[in-house]
Structures are given as structure tokens and as C-alpha cells.
PDB file of C-alpha atoms in Angstrom:
ATOM      1  CA  MET A  88     -72.159  32.037 174.542  1.00 45.00           C
ATOM      2  CA  SER A  89     -70.484  34.537 172.301  1.00 48.00           C
ATOM      3  CA  GLY A  90     -70.891  38.238 172.694  1.00 52.00           C
ATOM      4  CA  GLU A  91     -69.173  41.357 171.523  1.00 54.00           C
ATOM      5  CA  THR A  92     -66.594  43.105 173.755  1.00 56.00           C
ATOM      6  CA  THR A  93     -64.515  46.141 172.938  1.00 57.00           C
ATOM      7  CA  ASP A  94     -60.679  45.820 172.872  1.00 56.00           C
ATOM      8  CA  GLU A  95     -59.438  48.435 175.244  1.00 61.00           C
ATOM      9  CA  THR A  96     -56.193  49.184 173.296  1.00 62.00           C
ATOM     10  CA  THR A  97     -57.585  49.534 169.822  1.00 61.00           C
ATOM     11  CA  GLY A  98     -61.257  50.294 170.675  1.00 59.00           C
ATOM     12  CA  GLU A  99     -62.420  47.657 168.012  1.00 58.00           C
ATOM     13  CA  LYS A 100     -65.313  45.325 168.734  1.00 55.00           C
ATOM     14  CA  THR A 101     -64.285  41.670 168.969  1.00 53.00           C
ATOM     15  CA  GLU A 102     -66.448  38.589 169.104  1.00 53.00           C
ATOM     16  CA  GLU A 103     -65.982  36.030 171.762  1.00 51.00           C
ATOM     17  CA  THR A 104     -65.393  32.576 170.307  1.00 56.00           C
ATOM     18  CA  THR A 105     -66.208  30.299 173.230  1.00 69.00           C
ATOM     19  CA  GLY A 106     -69.096  28.687 171.219  1.00 67.00           C
ATOM     20  CA  GLU A 107     -66.824  28.169 168.308  1.00 76.00           C
ATOM     21  CA  THR A 108     -64.098  26.561 170.650  1.00 83.00           C
ATOM     22  CA  THR A 109     -66.553  23.967 171.994  1.00 87.00           C
ATOM     23  CA  ASP A 110     -67.641  23.038 168.462  1.00 86.00           C
ATOM     24  CA  GLN A 111     -63.972  22.527 167.543  1.00 88.00           C
ATOM     25  CA  ASN A 112     -63.360  20.573 170.602  1.00 89.00           C
ATOM     26  CA  ARG A 113     -66.412  18.210 169.706  1.00 90.00           C
ATOM     27  CA  GLN A 114     -65.040  17.783 166.249  1.00 90.00           C
ATOM     28  CA  THR A 115     -61.636  16.879 167.464  1.00 91.00           C
ATOM     29  CA  ASP A 116     -63.008  14.551 170.058  1.00 92.00           C
ATOM     30  CA  ALA A 117     -65.012  12.984 167.269  1.00 91.00           C
ATOM     31  CA  LEU A 118     -61.771  12.735 165.148  1.00 92.00           C
ATOM     32  CA  VAL A 119     -59.772  11.097 167.923  1.00 93.00           C
ATOM     33  CA  GLU A 120     -62.655   8.533 168.556  1.00 93.00           C
ATOM     34  CA  GLU A 121     -62.611   7.661 164.827  1.00 94.00           C
ATOM     35  CA  MET A 122     -58.869   7.205 164.995  1.00 94.00           C
ATOM     36  CA  ARG A 123     -59.103   4.957 167.813  1.00 94.00           C
ATOM     37  CA  ALA A 124     -61.756   2.850 165.967  1.00 94.00           C
ATOM     38  CA  LEU A 125     -59.606   2.688 162.869  1.00 94.00           C
ATOM     39  CA  ARG A 126     -56.543   1.586 164.807  1.00 94.00           C
ATOM     40  CA  ALA A 127     -58.759  -1.083 166.529  1.00 92.00           C
ATOM     41  CA  GLU A 128     -59.973  -2.143 163.066  1.00 91.00           C
ATOM     42  CA  LEU A 129     -56.489  -2.190 161.626  1.00 89.00           C
ATOM     43  CA  GLU A 130     -55.415  -4.375 164.529  1.00 88.00           C
ATOM     44  CA  LEU A 131     -58.292  -6.866 163.858  1.00 87.00           C
ATOM     45  CA  LEU A 132     -57.326  -7.019 160.170  1.00 83.00           C
ATOM     46  CA  ASN A 133     -53.710  -7.492 160.700  1.00 80.00           C
ATOM     47  CA  SER A 134     -54.342 -10.388 163.170  1.00 81.00           C
ATOM     48  CA  HIS A 135     -56.262 -12.224 160.348  1.00 80.00           C
ATOM     49  CA  ARG A 136     -54.609 -15.427 158.898  1.00 77.00           C
ATOM     50  CA  PHE A 137     -54.495 -14.241 155.368  1.00 75.00           C
ATOM     51  CA  VAL A 138     -52.487 -11.114 156.201  1.00 73.00           C
ATOM     52  CA  ARG A 139     -50.166 -13.261 158.422  1.00 74.00           C
ATOM     53  CA  ILE A 140     -49.722 -15.427 155.472  1.00 73.00           C
ATOM     54  CA  GLN A 141     -48.991 -12.637 152.955  1.00 77.00           C
ATOM     55  CA  ASN A 142     -46.465 -10.917 155.425  1.00 78.00           C
ATOM     56  CA  ASN A 143     -44.321 -14.073 155.595  1.00 80.00           C
ATOM     57  CA  MET A 144     -42.401 -15.049 152.366  1.00 86.00           C
ATOM     58  CA  PRO A 145     -41.739 -18.876 153.138  1.00 88.00           C
ATOM     59  CA  ARG A 146     -45.398 -19.158 154.078  1.00 85.00           C
ATOM     60  CA  LEU A 147     -46.687 -17.358 151.273  1.00 85.00           C
ATOM     61  CA  LEU A 148     -44.396 -19.501 148.772  1.00 89.00           C
ATOM     62  CA  ALA A 149     -45.729 -22.691 150.439  1.00 90.00           C
ATOM     63  CA  PHE A 150     -49.225 -21.519 150.332  1.00 87.00           C
ATOM     64  CA  ASN A 151     -48.926 -20.570 146.553  1.00 91.00           C
ATOM     65  CA  PHE A 152     -47.285 -24.111 145.907  1.00 95.00           C
ATOM     66  CA  ALA A 153     -50.030 -25.986 147.558  1.00 95.00           C
ATOM     67  CA  ARG A 154     -52.760 -23.912 145.858  1.00 95.00           C
ATOM     68  CA  GLY A 155     -50.948 -24.574 142.428  1.00 96.00           C
ATOM     69  CA  LEU A 156     -50.967 -28.454 143.254  1.00 97.00           C
ATOM     70  CA  ALA A 157     -54.628 -28.343 144.062  1.00 97.00           C
ATOM     71  CA  VAL A 158     -55.534 -26.251 140.985  1.00 97.00           C
ATOM     72  CA  GLY A 159     -53.342 -28.839 138.751  1.00 97.00           C
ATOM     73  CA  LEU A 160     -54.939 -31.907 140.309  1.00 97.00           C
ATOM     74  CA  GLY A 161     -58.510 -30.397 139.997  1.00 96.00           C
ATOM     75  CA  THR A 162     -57.829 -29.660 136.422  1.00 97.00           C
ATOM     76  CA  LEU A 163     -56.524 -33.009 135.620  1.00 97.00           C
ATOM     77  CA  LEU A 164     -59.350 -34.822 137.281  1.00 97.00           C
ATOM     78  CA  GLY A 165     -61.922 -32.556 135.686  1.00 96.00           C
ATOM     79  CA  ALA A 166     -60.596 -32.843 132.361  1.00 96.00           C
ATOM     80  CA  THR A 167     -60.470 -36.857 132.541  1.00 95.00           C
ATOM     81  CA  VAL A 168     -64.077 -37.051 133.775  1.00 95.00           C
ATOM     82  CA  LEU A 169     -65.158 -34.532 131.090  1.00 95.00           C
ATOM     83  CA  LEU A 170     -63.331 -36.218 128.341  1.00 93.00           C
ATOM     84  CA  SER A 171     -64.485 -39.622 129.325  1.00 91.00           C
ATOM     85  CA  LEU A 172     -68.107 -38.638 129.291  1.00 91.00           C
ATOM     86  CA  LEU A 173     -67.688 -36.902 125.956  1.00 89.00           C
ATOM     87  CA  VAL A 174     -66.107 -39.991 124.380  1.00 84.00           C
ATOM     88  CA  TRP A 175     -68.794 -42.147 125.813  1.00 84.00           C
ATOM     89  CA  ALA A 176     -71.497 -39.905 124.644  1.00 84.00           C
ATOM     90  CA  LEU A 177     -69.994 -39.843 121.060  1.00 76.00           C
ATOM     91  CA  SER A 178     -69.684 -43.627 121.014  1.00 75.00           C
ATOM     92  CA  GLN A 179     -73.391 -43.755 121.579  1.00 77.00           C
ATOM     93  CA  ILE A 180     -74.150 -41.973 118.559  1.00 73.00           C
ATOM     94  CA  GLU A 181     -74.912 -44.385 115.791  1.00 66.00           C
ATOM     95  CA  PHE A 182     -76.703 -42.191 113.244  1.00 63.00           C
ATOM     96  CA  LEU A 183     -73.475 -40.282 112.497  1.00 60.00           C
ATOM     97  CA  PRO A 184     -71.208 -43.150 111.274  1.00 66.00           C
ATOM     98  CA  ILE A 185     -67.964 -40.995 111.047  1.00 67.00           C
ATOM     99  CA  ILE A 186     -68.147 -39.817 114.626  1.00 69.00           C
ATOM    100  CA  GLY A 187     -69.754 -42.943 115.930  1.00 71.00           C
ATOM    101  CA  ASP A 188     -66.953 -45.138 114.489  1.00 75.00           C
ATOM    102  CA  TRP A 189     -64.114 -42.752 115.516  1.00 77.00           C
ATOM    103  CA  ALA A 190     -65.562 -42.679 119.098  1.00 76.00           C
ATOM    104  CA  SER A 191     -66.066 -46.324 119.375  1.00 79.00           C
ATOM    105  CA  GLN A 192     -62.435 -46.944 118.307  1.00 83.00           C
ATOM    106  CA  ILE A 193     -61.211 -44.489 121.139  1.00 83.00           C
ATOM    107  CA  ALA A 194     -63.466 -46.265 123.583  1.00 81.00           C
ATOM    108  CA  SER A 195     -62.083 -49.772 122.575  1.00 86.00           C
ATOM    109  CA  GLU A 196     -58.580 -48.493 122.655  1.00 87.00           C
ATOM    110  CA  MET A 197     -59.291 -47.053 126.197  1.00 84.00           C
ATOM    111  CA  ARG A 198     -60.711 -50.439 127.351  1.00 85.00           C
ATOM    112  CA  GLU A 199     -57.693 -52.275 125.752  1.00 86.00           C
ATOM    113  CA  ALA A 200     -55.338 -49.965 127.639  1.00 84.00           C
ATOM    114  CA  GLY A 201     -57.146 -50.502 130.826  1.00 79.00           C
ATOM    115  CA  ASP A 202     -56.969 -54.304 130.568  1.00 78.00           C
ATOM    116  CA  SER A 203     -53.462 -54.622 129.617  1.00 72.00           C
ATOM    117  CA  PRO A 204     -51.114 -55.569 132.539  1.00 67.00           C
ATOM    118  CA  ARG A 205     -49.024 -52.866 134.044  1.00 63.00           C
ATOM    119  CA  ARG A 206     -45.288 -53.272 134.453  1.00 57.00           C
TER     120      ARG A 206
END
């Protein structure tokens, strides 16, 4: 409820700011509530496993080492399967004599290597 009053010392008219003060209080309360929500969200994020791993150097190194092993093994197995399928498919091609003979030779060498006794 703002209204005009006269300052007794200067005689100037001033406007009361009670309405503006309550608006500022509401904005301040809203900002405080937002800060509380942000703090709660930050605590939740900091409690996640990923953040805990990133904050600990030995854990981070172990995690990245295991990840590298998994990627390497997956790459090796995937390339083996893909290459085997490619060689088999090429060995089935009879209408291209050069590729078919070459693929058949690779397939027979792979069979011989698989049949040979291991030391």
C-alpha cells in the first residue's frame, strides 16, 4: 500500500515503498528456494557412482584400464568374426577365378593351421 507523504524537514513529497518491499521479499524468498533446490540437486549428482569414480584417481585409472581391455577384446573378436565371414564369402565366389582361388587358398591355410597340433 503505497501512498504519498510529505517529508517534514524538506517539504518534498516521498512515496512509501511497502509494496515494493514485499515484492523484493517475495523475489528473495524465491531465490532462496531456488538455491536450496540447486544444493539438493548438486548433492544428488555428487552421490552418483560416476562422479565418485571421477573424483578418485586410482579408481579412475582402474576403470579406464578395464574399459580399454574390454574395447580391445571386443575389437579383436569382432574383427575375427568379420574377417572369417568375409574370407568364407569370398571362397564361395566361383565366377571370379582370381578372388575365388585366393580366398580358397586362405581358407585351406586356415583349416591346416586349425588342424595342426599345438605345442
